[in-house]
Amino acid sequence: MTVGLVVVSHSERAAEGIREVAAEMAGDTRIEAVGGDGQGGIGTVPDAIGDTIGSADDGDGVVVLVDLGSAVMNAEVAIEMGDVDAVIADAPVLEGAVNAAVAATDPNATIETVREQAEAARDIEKL
Amino acid sequence: MTVGLVVVSHSERAAEGIREVAAEMAGDTRIEAVGGDGQGGIGTVPDAIGDTIGSADDGDGVVVLVDLGSAVMNAEVAIEMGDVDAVIADAPVLEGAVNAAVAATDPNATIETVREQAEAARDIEKL
Amino acid sequence: MSGDGEAVVAAVERVAERLEAERDHLTQLDSAIGDADHGGNMARGWAKAAETARDLDDPDPETVAKTVGKTLMAEVGGASGPLFGGSLVFAGAELEGGITPETAVAFAETYLEKVEDRGDARVGDHTMVDALTPAVHTFKKSIETDERPPLEALAKATDAAERGVAFTVPIRARKGRASYLGWRSVGHQDPGATSTLFILQELLRTVA
Amino acid sequence: MSGDGEAVVAAVERVAERLEAERDHLTQLDSAIGDADHGGNMARGWAKAAETARDLDDPDPETVAKTVGKTLMAEVGGASGPLFGGSLVFAGAELEGGITPETAVAFAETYLEKVEDRGDARVGDHTMVDALTPAVHTFKKSIETDERPPLEALAKATDAAERGVAFTVPIRARKGRASYLGWRSVGHQDPGATSTLFILQELLRTVA
Ligand SMILES: Nc1ncnc2c1ncn2[C@@H]1O[C@H](COP(=O)(O)OP(=O)(O)O)[C@@H](O)[C@H]1O
Ligand SMILES: Nc1ncnc2c1ncn2[C@@H]1O[C@H](COP(=O)(O)OP(=O)(O)O)[C@@H](O)[C@H]1O
Ligand SMILES: [Mg+2]
Ligand SMILES: [Mg+2]
Ligand SMILES: [Mg+2]
Ligand SMILES: [Mg+2]
């Protein structure tokens, strides 16, 4: 069993691209991407997020990475309405997803340790 | 004249998706995306980054947002080899791009003010 | 009680019409400090909500509120989806016993709390909370302390929301997309506060 | 520079006159939700401040601001003493280099911060902070972002304060004496926000 990851972005392409980048570091970890308004436009939809959290869950819970304001709120709504043990990481979405992917490969990983690592991405210095 | 932006990611899809998200707040600002290894895979290529910086420049310089380690180095190489006044922001790529897009719409924007705003994205609290 | 439910459906239809009429206006406000979609978001979401509400069979107010909220969550997108929609679903539960002055106050208070929690926004952040807070405070006070009839309380609440909308203009945004603009957000009226006022005005017209 | 100092003394005199004229009005507002002394507090304090300021020999703006602040702290009493007076002493230091658009903005920001700190109040608490916040945000934005002349910026700030005063009416007080009233504070205009507006109006008249 492993912790699952979900990447939520306003742009479906961004969500999928970020998943690609993180998947490079993810071993067998399940990472799902969801984004867009469901009609090819920019936005996020709670139902779609909820379904995606459901598919990422393997019994050990899910850590959710989000991009901007309304993605956060819609992810919260999705988690409240669903029955998966899921938490949102307060982290930059791409960098947090990469960190989380690495953390989730630890056999002792829990949603808390994965979230913590995702949030540590805030402090990454790139230069 | 305006400051241009370039989004560099290991995933071409991520770069383009991030550009979409940032473009929502960008007014007339020029935002270009570049990513991938040039063969449909994950990676970054300095030449492609250099060309993209060239197309984003309007005379006022370019701020570059990058995702991970090697994108940083390849962007540095591209900047050194090119003749555009460009700087890399030490910022999370998506969140920094959104902040930079907004900052670039300020009529008094310079690459320094835009970079600064991009870097402030580090401190965004999402929850 | 089922009469109440029909009145709520009628109110939702009025709101939908009004937001359609204000589509360009709201989008214009959102284009100054956001991403120019608030008019479309609201018009589309409430049109769909009105449609769904009309199809309900002998509905009670709670069911209408929750149905509208869920439809908004699914259709609106952006920040307004979870804020207007999610809060309506949540506050709708307060109408379980039908609409009375007491349940209306509980509904209003719960709605405001949910918006504040979800958006992590407080009054003065240049959001819909700035219109909601004076409206809810005034409504509650008019009913509970001044013992005014609900219609008068709602009229006062609507006036109060108007002051809240005006208050967003001269202050700096601290939440939502407008907050990215920093000081440049000063001088602009908040779109979500404005649409909140329009909704209140239509509720008032329905009961008046 | 000494011309600036004299202009500030003239402004203080105008403020004192205005607050004397508004004594009953302010007291009436304070009697609805407080202890009915705001008019007297302000009229007395500013009269004394004007007297002290007039006696200064070739004063600069910093000295006038600090002297007025100290006098208010000593004479006003109540919450307004430390809030208006203490903040003026503190913010006065920003005028060390005379009055320029930059020092005026720094003064305004520091003044607001000090009021917030001292009173532990934030915008939306139904206090003078509700008038000050839009005024200071608008002033800063007009000068720094829009590069408007100081007179225009001050005029806009004064308009902004007016919206803040109006905004206090429909909300519940969370700080100051009015907060003891709980929901009964809703529907009443805050005295300190009102006197803050009067002060801004007189500053504007002095420079206009
Ligand atoms: N965190 C928040 N808390 C409360 N209200 C918010 C928040 N973020 C945005 N809003 C409200 O939502 C409105 C914008 O809605 P809309 O344009 O539909 O969504 P988006 O900003 O995602 O495009 C704003 O004008 C503001 O009133
Ligand atoms: N904690 C506070 N923070 C900010 N302003 C406050 C606070 N307490 C009171 N005020 C302001 O002071 C005004 C009352 O002043 P005044 O009547 O002179 O003092 P008091 O309330 O002590 O009698 C209020 O209307 C309010 O604007
Ligand atoms: Mg919008
Ligand atoms: Mg939007
Ligand atoms: Mg008093
Ligand atoms: Mg007193």
XYZ file of C-alpha atoms and ligand atoms in Angstrom:
728
model
C 0.000 0.000 0.000
C 1.159 3.524 -0.742
C 0.050 7.087 -0.310
C -1.508 8.446 -3.495
C -1.000 11.890 -4.980
C -3.357 14.175 -6.870
C -2.233 17.256 -8.776
C -4.951 19.881 -9.239
C -4.414 22.816 -11.566
C -6.619 25.363 -13.291
C -5.122 24.061 -16.530
C -5.590 20.425 -17.461
C -2.358 20.544 -19.426
C -0.477 21.973 -16.478
C -1.866 19.275 -14.177
C -0.838 16.525 -16.571
C 2.551 18.038 -17.280
C 3.254 18.418 -13.577
C 2.289 14.775 -13.110
C 4.784 13.834 -15.824
C 7.565 15.731 -14.091
C 6.744 14.243 -10.692
C 6.247 10.740 -12.076
C 9.922 10.662 -12.949
C 10.642 10.496 -9.234
C 7.668 8.426 -8.204
C 8.533 4.756 -8.510
C 5.243 2.904 -8.157
C 3.419 5.787 -6.534
C 0.028 6.518 -7.953
C -0.174 10.121 -9.192
C -3.297 11.440 -10.823
C -3.857 14.800 -12.468
C -7.042 16.816 -12.731
C -7.717 20.307 -13.956
C -9.655 22.635 -16.162
C -13.298 23.566 -16.077
C -14.391 20.348 -17.774
C -15.046 22.208 -21.026
C -11.544 22.786 -22.241
C -11.220 26.056 -20.318
C -9.339 27.239 -17.265
C -10.855 26.331 -13.896
C -11.436 23.549 -11.398
C -14.516 21.444 -10.593
C -15.057 19.758 -7.217
C -16.729 16.646 -8.643
C -13.855 15.901 -10.970
C -11.373 16.476 -8.160
C -13.335 14.113 -5.918
C -13.367 11.385 -8.544
C -9.646 11.765 -9.083
C -8.913 11.546 -5.367
C -10.959 8.343 -5.385
C -8.826 6.819 -8.131
C -5.559 7.844 -6.484
C -6.501 6.200 -3.198
C -5.162 2.806 -2.484
C -6.302 2.651 1.129
C -3.454 4.714 2.577
C -4.907 8.085 1.757
C -4.063 10.851 -0.658
C -2.038 14.058 -0.608
C -3.426 16.767 -2.858
C -1.304 19.444 -4.530
C -3.102 22.535 -5.797
C -2.193 25.636 -7.772
C -4.272 28.741 -6.994
C -6.985 30.044 -4.670
C -10.106 28.488 -6.107
C -8.397 25.130 -6.690
C -7.781 25.054 -2.952
C -11.410 25.718 -2.166
C -12.697 23.213 -4.691
C -10.297 20.582 -3.405
C -11.536 21.229 0.123
C -15.107 20.784 -1.006
C -14.192 17.555 -2.792
C -12.462 16.164 0.296
C -15.364 17.090 2.560
C -17.864 15.446 0.254
C -15.814 12.295 -0.342
C -14.804 9.489 1.959
C -11.092 9.241 1.224
C -8.542 10.196 3.875
C -7.044 13.112 1.977
C -5.101 16.249 2.890
C -4.073 19.320 0.930
C -0.416 20.308 1.034
C 0.315 23.996 1.484
C 3.063 23.849 -1.107
C 4.006 25.109 -4.567
C 2.248 22.744 -6.908
C 5.029 21.461 -9.163
C 7.853 21.512 -6.649
C 5.568 20.079 -3.981
C 4.434 17.292 -6.288
C 8.027 16.301 -7.002
C 8.920 16.278 -3.315
C 5.759 14.366 -2.464
C 6.455 11.809 -5.172
C 9.846 11.139 -3.656
C 8.482 10.991 -0.125
C 5.720 8.581 -1.124
C 8.257 6.002 -2.283
C 9.373 5.576 1.343
C 7.815 2.287 2.546
C 6.918 3.974 5.846
C 5.273 6.953 4.212
C 1.989 8.271 5.597
C -0.089 11.141 4.305
C 1.447 13.250 7.049
C 5.072 12.549 6.103
C 4.277 13.053 2.444
C 2.496 16.303 3.096
C 5.392 17.503 5.210
C 7.889 16.830 2.443
C 5.641 18.528 -0.097
C 5.489 21.584 2.114
C 9.258 21.625 2.494
C 9.381 22.432 -1.230
C 8.600 26.005 -0.284
C 12.189 26.385 0.863
C 13.902 24.973 -2.208
C 16.482 27.422 -3.510
C 16.888 27.181 -7.213
C 19.765 29.569 -7.767
C 7.215 48.041 -24.035
C 6.824 45.379 -21.442
C 8.835 42.799 -19.594
C 8.450 39.356 -21.156
C 8.120 36.047 -19.336
C 9.374 32.567 -20.150
C 8.210 29.417 -18.388
C 10.668 26.543 -18.520
C 9.649 23.083 -17.402
C 10.950 19.589 -17.904
C 7.551 18.788 -19.368
C 6.408 20.683 -22.420
C 2.812 20.163 -21.351
C 3.519 21.535 -17.902
C 5.235 24.593 -19.392
C 2.300 25.271 -21.688
C -0.281 24.626 -19.013
C 1.493 26.943 -16.606
C 1.558 29.581 -19.317
C -2.216 29.176 -19.694
C -2.794 29.684 -15.990
C -0.529 32.737 -15.845
C -1.933 34.226 -19.057
C -5.288 34.683 -17.354
C -3.747 37.463 -15.290
C -1.332 38.755 -17.875
C -3.136 41.402 -19.906
C -0.900 42.069 -22.922
C 2.212 40.598 -21.380
C 4.127 38.239 -23.590
C 4.488 34.821 -21.974
C 6.234 31.991 -23.753
C 6.573 28.369 -22.700
C 9.358 25.933 -23.401
C 10.056 22.454 -22.124
C 10.838 18.861 -22.831
C 13.875 17.305 -24.384
C 12.853 18.240 -27.916
C 11.863 14.643 -28.651
C 8.645 14.363 -26.742
C 10.441 13.331 -23.540
C 11.131 14.964 -20.201
C 14.030 17.425 -20.117
C 15.224 20.882 -21.104
C 17.448 22.142 -23.920
C 19.437 25.390 -23.725
C 19.026 26.311 -27.390
C 15.263 26.017 -27.255
C 15.229 28.064 -24.066
C 17.442 30.694 -25.707
C 15.172 30.968 -28.725
C 12.134 31.289 -26.515
C 13.749 34.040 -24.455
C 14.435 35.797 -27.752
C 10.783 35.661 -28.778
C 9.567 36.836 -25.378
C 11.815 39.907 -25.421
C 10.312 43.164 -26.464
C 13.296 45.301 -25.541
C 12.559 45.482 -21.830
C 14.058 42.148 -20.905
C 12.723 38.813 -19.774
C 12.104 37.061 -16.470
C 12.512 33.293 -16.608
C 10.625 30.848 -14.400
C 12.051 27.367 -14.086
C 11.006 24.115 -12.487
C 13.874 21.892 -11.366
C 17.657 21.802 -11.103
C 18.711 21.143 -14.640
C 16.174 23.570 -16.075
C 17.921 26.199 -13.986
C 21.313 25.353 -15.384
C 20.096 25.170 -18.936
C 18.343 28.488 -18.579
C 21.549 30.003 -17.200
C 23.473 28.719 -20.172
C 20.854 30.078 -22.554
C 21.005 33.503 -20.942
C 24.797 33.618 -21.041
C 24.843 32.691 -24.690
C 22.100 35.078 -25.747
C 22.001 38.844 -25.861
C 18.687 39.442 -24.108
C 18.618 41.103 -20.713
C 17.149 38.131 -18.845
C 17.083 36.965 -15.234
C 15.951 33.768 -13.560
C 13.515 34.068 -10.674
C 14.219 31.901 -7.645
C 10.561 31.039 -7.329
C 8.116 28.152 -7.586
C 7.393 27.890 -11.277
C 3.609 28.071 -11.496
C 2.999 30.403 -8.571
C 5.948 32.569 -9.614
C 4.663 32.762 -13.182
C 1.255 33.964 -11.994
C 2.800 36.609 -9.756
C 5.185 37.678 -12.506
C 2.352 37.921 -15.015
C 0.515 40.318 -12.760
C 3.651 42.297 -11.963
C 4.480 42.662 -15.648
C 1.185 44.429 -16.327
C 2.367 47.331 -14.192
C 3.378 50.086 -16.622
C 6.467 50.765 -14.507
C 7.538 47.136 -14.380
C 11.208 46.261 -14.813
C 12.791 42.826 -14.838
C 13.830 43.498 -11.258
C 10.347 44.335 -9.994
C 8.886 41.380 -11.878
C 11.508 39.015 -10.531
C 10.911 40.281 -7.031
C 7.193 39.640 -7.301
C 7.807 36.185 -8.715
C 10.059 35.387 -5.784
C 7.447 36.619 -3.341
C 5.329 33.659 -4.506
C 7.420 31.512 -2.210
C 5.535 32.936 0.726
C 2.034 32.410 -0.590
C -0.039 30.489 1.911
C -2.655 28.382 0.261
C -4.521 27.068 3.252
C -44.040 25.013 3.570
C -44.197 23.775 0.007
C -45.338 27.320 -0.822
C -42.081 28.542 0.680
C -40.152 26.179 -1.538
C -41.857 27.595 -4.601
C -41.086 31.125 -3.475
C -37.437 30.151 -3.181
C -37.482 28.716 -6.695
C -39.009 31.965 -7.938
C -36.247 33.895 -6.187
C -33.603 31.751 -7.816
C -35.151 32.457 -11.211
C -35.086 36.184 -10.566
C -31.463 35.999 -9.461
C -30.596 34.097 -12.623
C -32.264 36.741 -14.787
C -30.559 39.568 -12.976
C -27.122 37.998 -13.203
C -27.666 37.402 -16.897
C -28.519 41.093 -17.250
C -25.421 42.050 -15.266
C -23.113 39.639 -17.061
C -21.086 42.316 -18.861
C -21.037 44.602 -15.873
C -19.616 41.902 -13.594
C -17.118 40.782 -16.190
C -15.952 44.344 -16.592
C -15.352 44.618 -12.845
C -13.466 41.312 -12.879
C -11.371 42.350 -15.875
C -9.987 45.300 -13.926
C -8.654 43.202 -11.048
C -9.089 39.557 -12.014
C -9.521 37.297 -14.993
C -12.662 38.742 -16.545
C -14.914 35.747 -15.982
C -17.121 36.615 -13.022
C -20.083 37.681 -15.179
C -19.956 34.488 -17.217
C -19.360 32.333 -14.150
C -22.373 33.716 -12.316
C -24.761 33.988 -15.256
C -24.020 30.440 -16.398
C -24.123 28.931 -12.921
C -27.375 30.549 -11.852
C -29.082 29.827 -15.178
C -28.306 26.162 -14.652
C -29.338 26.401 -11.001
C -32.682 27.921 -11.938
C -33.243 25.157 -14.458
C -32.435 22.452 -11.909
C -34.560 24.119 -9.240
C -37.560 24.392 -11.583
C -37.392 20.654 -12.162
C -37.696 19.814 -8.476
C -40.921 18.132 -7.511
C -42.784 19.892 -4.666
C -39.573 21.182 -3.138
C -38.988 22.556 0.330
C -36.606 25.487 0.922
C -33.790 23.312 2.223
C -33.867 21.132 -0.872
C -33.926 24.133 -3.181
C -30.999 25.772 -1.396
C -28.918 22.622 -1.452
C -29.753 21.837 -5.052
C -28.856 25.336 -6.164
C -25.638 25.179 -4.149
C -24.592 21.886 -5.672
C -25.371 23.108 -9.160
C -23.295 26.237 -8.560
C -20.386 24.147 -7.282
C -20.488 22.053 -10.416
C -21.102 24.851 -12.919
C -19.602 28.109 -11.759
C -15.921 27.336 -11.569
C -13.431 29.812 -10.201
C -13.477 30.973 -6.640
C -17.190 31.753 -6.743
C -18.168 28.118 -7.247
C -17.146 26.828 -3.831
C -17.880 30.163 -2.152
C -21.443 30.751 -3.319
C -22.263 27.086 -3.990
C -20.542 25.324 -1.112
C -21.786 27.865 1.418
C -25.337 27.507 0.135
C -25.255 23.723 0.496
C -23.940 24.062 3.998
C -26.241 26.873 5.135
C -29.205 25.228 3.411
C -29.367 22.733 6.286
C -30.503 25.589 8.551
C -33.730 25.778 6.540
C -34.710 22.242 7.480
C -37.697 23.451 9.435
C -38.819 25.824 6.693
C -38.235 29.566 6.521
C -38.936 31.489 9.704
C -37.216 34.622 10.982
C -35.065 32.394 13.216
C -34.018 29.927 10.537
C -33.372 32.785 8.123
C -30.936 34.349 10.600
C -29.246 30.995 11.192
C -29.006 30.494 7.446
C -27.434 33.923 6.956
C -24.924 33.484 9.764
C -23.901 30.015 8.648
C -23.543 31.182 5.062
C -21.227 34.017 6.089
C -19.146 31.755 8.328
C -18.725 29.223 5.569
C -17.604 31.860 3.070
C -15.113 33.181 5.603
C -13.753 29.718 6.356
C -13.574 28.515 2.819
C -11.905 31.637 1.474
C -9.953 32.379 4.642
C -11.161 35.929 4.154
C -12.327 38.486 6.644
C -14.106 41.765 6.299
C -11.780 44.366 4.788
C -10.025 41.917 2.466
C -11.843 43.319 -0.577
C -14.058 40.300 -1.296
C -17.693 39.293 -1.145
C -17.240 39.095 2.648
C -17.308 42.901 2.691
C -20.837 42.912 1.316
C -21.995 39.885 3.286
C -20.803 40.991 6.700
C -22.830 44.200 6.980
C -25.822 42.452 5.398
C -25.762 39.527 7.828
C -25.006 41.672 10.881
C -27.813 44.030 10.002
C -30.278 41.243 9.235
C -29.571 39.477 12.502
C -29.775 42.626 14.543
C -32.990 43.763 12.883
C -34.689 40.447 13.550
C -33.309 39.524 16.945
C -32.693 42.817 18.680
C -35.071 45.211 16.965
C -37.728 42.561 16.304
C -38.454 43.970 12.867
C -40.490 42.009 10.325
C -38.341 39.886 7.976
C -39.116 42.023 4.937
C -37.871 45.167 6.619
C -34.836 43.314 7.949
C -33.994 42.114 4.454
C -34.396 45.611 3.049
C -32.003 46.958 5.651
C -29.579 44.136 4.990
C -29.591 44.974 1.307
C -28.828 48.618 2.029
C -26.038 47.448 4.297
C -24.553 45.294 1.548
C -24.474 48.358 -0.663
C -22.215 50.116 1.800
C -20.026 47.055 1.846
C -19.701 47.103 -1.915
C -18.731 50.782 -1.781
C -16.217 49.999 0.942
C -14.338 47.575 -1.307
C -13.422 50.382 -3.696
C -10.903 52.315 -1.608
C -9.184 49.368 0.084
C -6.462 46.969 -0.901
C -7.329 43.363 -1.768
C -5.837 40.702 0.480
C -7.633 37.633 -0.883
C -8.571 36.271 -4.273
C -7.005 37.070 -7.598
C -7.248 40.806 -6.978
C -4.729 40.411 -4.158
C -2.050 39.631 -6.725
C -2.393 43.227 -7.915
C -1.278 44.572 -4.553
C -1.784 48.309 -4.330
C -3.181 48.418 -7.824
C -6.337 46.762 -6.497
C -7.177 49.994 -4.660
C -9.838 52.010 -6.483
C -11.720 49.040 -7.910
C -15.058 47.608 -6.856
C -15.043 43.921 -6.008
C -16.986 41.757 -8.476
C -18.071 39.117 -5.951
C -19.271 41.737 -3.475
C -21.246 43.299 -6.306
C -22.900 40.058 -7.391
C -23.714 39.350 -3.742
C -25.567 42.664 -3.622
C -27.475 41.820 -6.811
C -28.564 38.508 -5.313
C -29.810 40.227 -2.166
C -31.683 42.812 -4.230
C -33.480 40.044 -6.105
C -34.311 38.134 -2.933
C -35.794 41.323 -1.597
C -37.829 41.899 -4.758
C -39.213 38.377 -4.588
C -40.503 38.685 -1.056
C -41.555 42.345 -1.328
C 10.203 73.989 5.586
C 9.203 76.462 8.241
C 6.396 77.389 5.833
C 5.300 73.757 6.002
C 5.360 73.899 9.786
C 3.116 76.951 9.772
C 0.732 75.240 7.364
C 0.508 72.344 9.788
C -0.262 74.697 12.658
C -2.981 76.286 10.525
C -4.409 72.833 9.806
C -4.458 72.025 13.513
C -6.363 75.233 14.165
C -8.933 74.380 11.528
C -9.327 70.888 12.960
C -9.841 72.375 16.417
C -12.550 74.699 15.127
C -14.305 71.928 13.253
C -14.303 69.565 16.206
C -15.674 72.335 18.398
C -18.456 72.802 15.839
C -19.117 69.050 15.774
C -18.927 68.618 19.536
C -22.627 67.843 19.997
C -22.807 65.714 16.885
C -19.904 63.511 18.006
C -21.238 63.283 21.530
C -24.596 62.217 20.189
C -22.955 59.432 18.179
C -21.003 58.337 21.251
C -24.103 58.432 23.415
C -25.763 55.809 21.216
C -23.002 53.241 21.600
C -20.552 54.620 24.145
C -20.269 57.021 27.039
C -21.230 60.260 25.326
C -17.899 61.987 25.701
C -16.277 61.781 22.284
C -17.345 65.296 21.271
C -16.005 66.808 24.469
C -12.847 64.725 24.384
C -11.971 65.775 20.866
C -13.027 69.429 21.096
C -11.122 69.943 24.331
C -8.034 68.065 23.234
C -7.670 69.737 19.883
C -8.358 73.203 21.306
C -5.484 72.703 23.691
C -3.346 71.218 20.909
C -3.979 74.240 18.690
C -2.996 76.547 21.524
C 0.237 74.684 22.185
C 1.053 74.500 18.485
C 0.510 78.242 18.038
C 3.055 78.890 20.766
C 5.816 76.971 19.020
C 8.661 79.115 17.770
C 9.415 78.603 14.039
C 8.198 74.991 14.100
C 8.832 72.248 11.566
C 6.119 69.698 10.707
C 7.648 66.948 12.825
C 7.686 69.152 15.904
C 4.103 70.265 15.352
C 2.874 66.687 14.875
C 4.657 65.464 17.980
C 3.561 68.411 20.083
C -0.052 67.989 19.027
C 0.158 64.261 19.683
C 1.578 64.761 23.160
C -1.043 67.343 23.980
C -3.820 65.009 22.809
C -2.394 62.197 24.888
C -2.425 64.461 27.901
C -5.787 66.144 27.346
C -8.194 63.873 25.486
C -8.603 60.936 27.789
C -10.562 57.861 26.823
C -9.595 55.623 23.987
C -9.059 58.524 21.627
C -6.195 59.991 23.636
C -3.657 57.240 23.032
C -5.112 56.417 19.631
C -5.073 59.863 18.035
C -2.319 61.309 20.212
C 0.089 58.406 20.574
C -0.108 57.555 16.911
C 0.581 61.154 15.966
C 3.689 61.298 18.141
C 4.921 58.085 16.636
C 4.080 58.855 13.017
C 5.349 62.412 13.414
C 8.895 61.069 13.222
C 8.265 60.247 9.560
C 8.036 63.986 8.852
C 11.612 64.597 9.986
C 12.675 65.615 6.492
C 9.674 67.891 5.956
C 6.472 67.098 4.113
C 6.910 65.473 0.721
C 4.626 62.985 -1.017
C 6.912 60.195 0.235
C 7.040 61.310 3.862
C 3.294 61.934 3.804
C 2.681 58.331 2.737
C 5.090 57.037 5.372
C 3.362 59.193 7.966
C -0.065 57.875 6.977
C 1.014 54.242 6.997
C 2.780 54.526 10.320
C -0.187 56.307 11.833
C -2.558 53.535 10.740
C -0.227 50.802 11.976
C 0.101 52.467 15.333
C -3.664 52.808 15.736
C -4.091 49.150 14.817
C -1.388 48.054 17.245
C -2.473 50.235 20.083
C -6.136 49.343 19.847
C -5.590 45.811 18.603
C -8.250 46.662 16.053
C -8.533 45.780 12.414
C -10.701 47.001 9.628
C -14.276 45.817 10.145
C -14.190 46.160 13.935
C -16.379 49.292 13.855
C -13.735 51.791 14.939
C -11.714 54.657 13.525
C -9.638 51.994 11.731
C -12.553 51.585 9.312
C -12.192 55.184 8.182
C -8.408 55.217 8.318
C -7.784 52.056 6.327
C -9.485 53.093 3.084
C -8.061 56.593 3.462
C -4.498 55.392 3.911
C -4.735 52.691 1.232
C -6.157 55.165 -1.244
C -3.643 57.867 -0.379
C -0.700 55.508 -0.774
C -1.993 54.071 -4.024
C -2.773 57.486 -5.481
C 0.719 58.778 -4.726
C 2.846 55.715 -5.356
C 1.037 53.806 -8.078
C -1.008 56.464 -9.827
C 1.512 59.253 -9.229
C -1.230 61.770 -8.500
C -0.436 65.136 -6.931
C -0.725 65.160 -3.127
C -3.789 67.383 -3.118
C -5.713 65.018 -5.357
C -4.516 62.033 -3.342
C -5.751 63.656 -0.144
C -9.105 64.433 -1.733
C -9.485 60.812 -2.794
C -8.416 59.631 0.659
C -11.073 61.808 2.241
C -13.751 60.354 -0.036
C -12.478 56.912 0.884
C -12.766 57.687 4.595
C -16.373 58.645 4.008
C -17.117 55.157 2.708
C -15.387 53.768 5.758
C -17.587 55.820 8.072
C -20.674 54.582 6.211
C -19.386 51.030 6.498
C -19.311 51.229 10.307
C -23.078 51.671 10.438
C -24.246 48.196 9.405
C -21.574 46.144 11.181
C -21.095 44.889 14.678
C -18.462 46.482 16.924
C -15.656 44.230 18.090
C -13.441 46.817 19.768
C -13.958 49.790 22.027
C -16.897 50.521 24.247
C -19.366 49.900 21.471
C -18.342 46.241 21.448
C -19.949 45.818 24.877
C -23.260 46.391 23.175
C -22.853 43.330 21.007
C -25.484 43.189 18.321
C -26.995 46.427 19.511
C -24.009 48.260 18.073
C -25.266 47.428 14.581
C -26.971 50.388 12.937
C -24.843 53.072 14.566
C -22.105 55.201 13.069
C -18.783 55.050 14.874
C -17.841 58.328 16.591
C -14.068 57.903 16.197
C -14.377 57.044 12.517
C -16.504 60.143 12.124
C -14.055 62.459 13.854
C -11.270 60.942 11.776
C -13.202 61.944 8.657
C -13.675 65.488 9.985
C -9.941 65.798 10.595
C -9.177 64.660 7.055
C -11.713 67.090 5.645
C -10.027 69.962 7.449
C -6.543 68.893 6.371
C -7.833 68.872 2.832
C -9.354 72.329 3.180
C -6.100 73.696 4.543
C -4.010 72.514 1.639
C -6.666 73.081 -1.052
N -10.519 33.738 -0.774
C -11.672 34.377 -1.030
N -12.548 34.634 -0.039
C -13.710 35.262 -0.294
N -14.085 35.701 -1.505
C -13.240 35.468 -2.523
C -11.999 34.801 -2.360
N -11.391 34.713 -3.568
C -12.228 35.306 -4.447
N -13.329 35.749 -3.824
C -14.490 36.423 -4.425
O -14.702 35.854 -5.691
C -14.774 36.876 -6.664
C -14.204 36.402 -7.983
O -15.003 35.378 -8.485
P -14.715 34.709 -9.899
O -14.200 35.736 -10.842
O -15.967 34.031 -10.295
O -13.607 33.647 -9.577
P -12.047 33.645 -9.982
O -11.412 34.752 -9.174
O -11.555 32.317 -9.575
O -11.997 33.929 -11.442
C -14.019 38.040 -6.075
O -14.496 39.263 -6.584
C -14.260 37.899 -4.586
O -15.426 38.580 -4.160
N -9.496 49.392 20.556
C -9.767 50.394 19.710
N -9.137 50.458 18.515
C -9.398 51.461 17.652
N -10.257 52.436 17.885
C -10.917 52.417 19.050
C -10.713 51.411 20.008
N -11.507 51.672 21.073
C -12.172 52.797 20.772
N -11.817 53.250 19.557
C -12.295 54.453 18.884
O -12.477 55.457 19.842
C -13.779 55.991 19.730
C -14.309 56.388 21.070
O -13.530 57.447 21.567
P -13.876 58.158 22.939
O -15.333 58.216 23.121
O -13.168 59.463 22.926
O -13.201 57.190 23.999
P -13.941 56.231 25.051
O -14.561 55.132 24.259
O -12.835 55.726 25.914
O -14.941 57.049 25.749
C -14.584 54.904 19.067
O -15.643 55.461 18.352
C -13.601 54.212 18.199
O -13.515 54.817 16.913
Mg -12.638 35.823 -12.073
Mg -11.645 32.551 -13.014
Mg -16.589 57.774 24.619
Mg -14.875 57.936 27.758
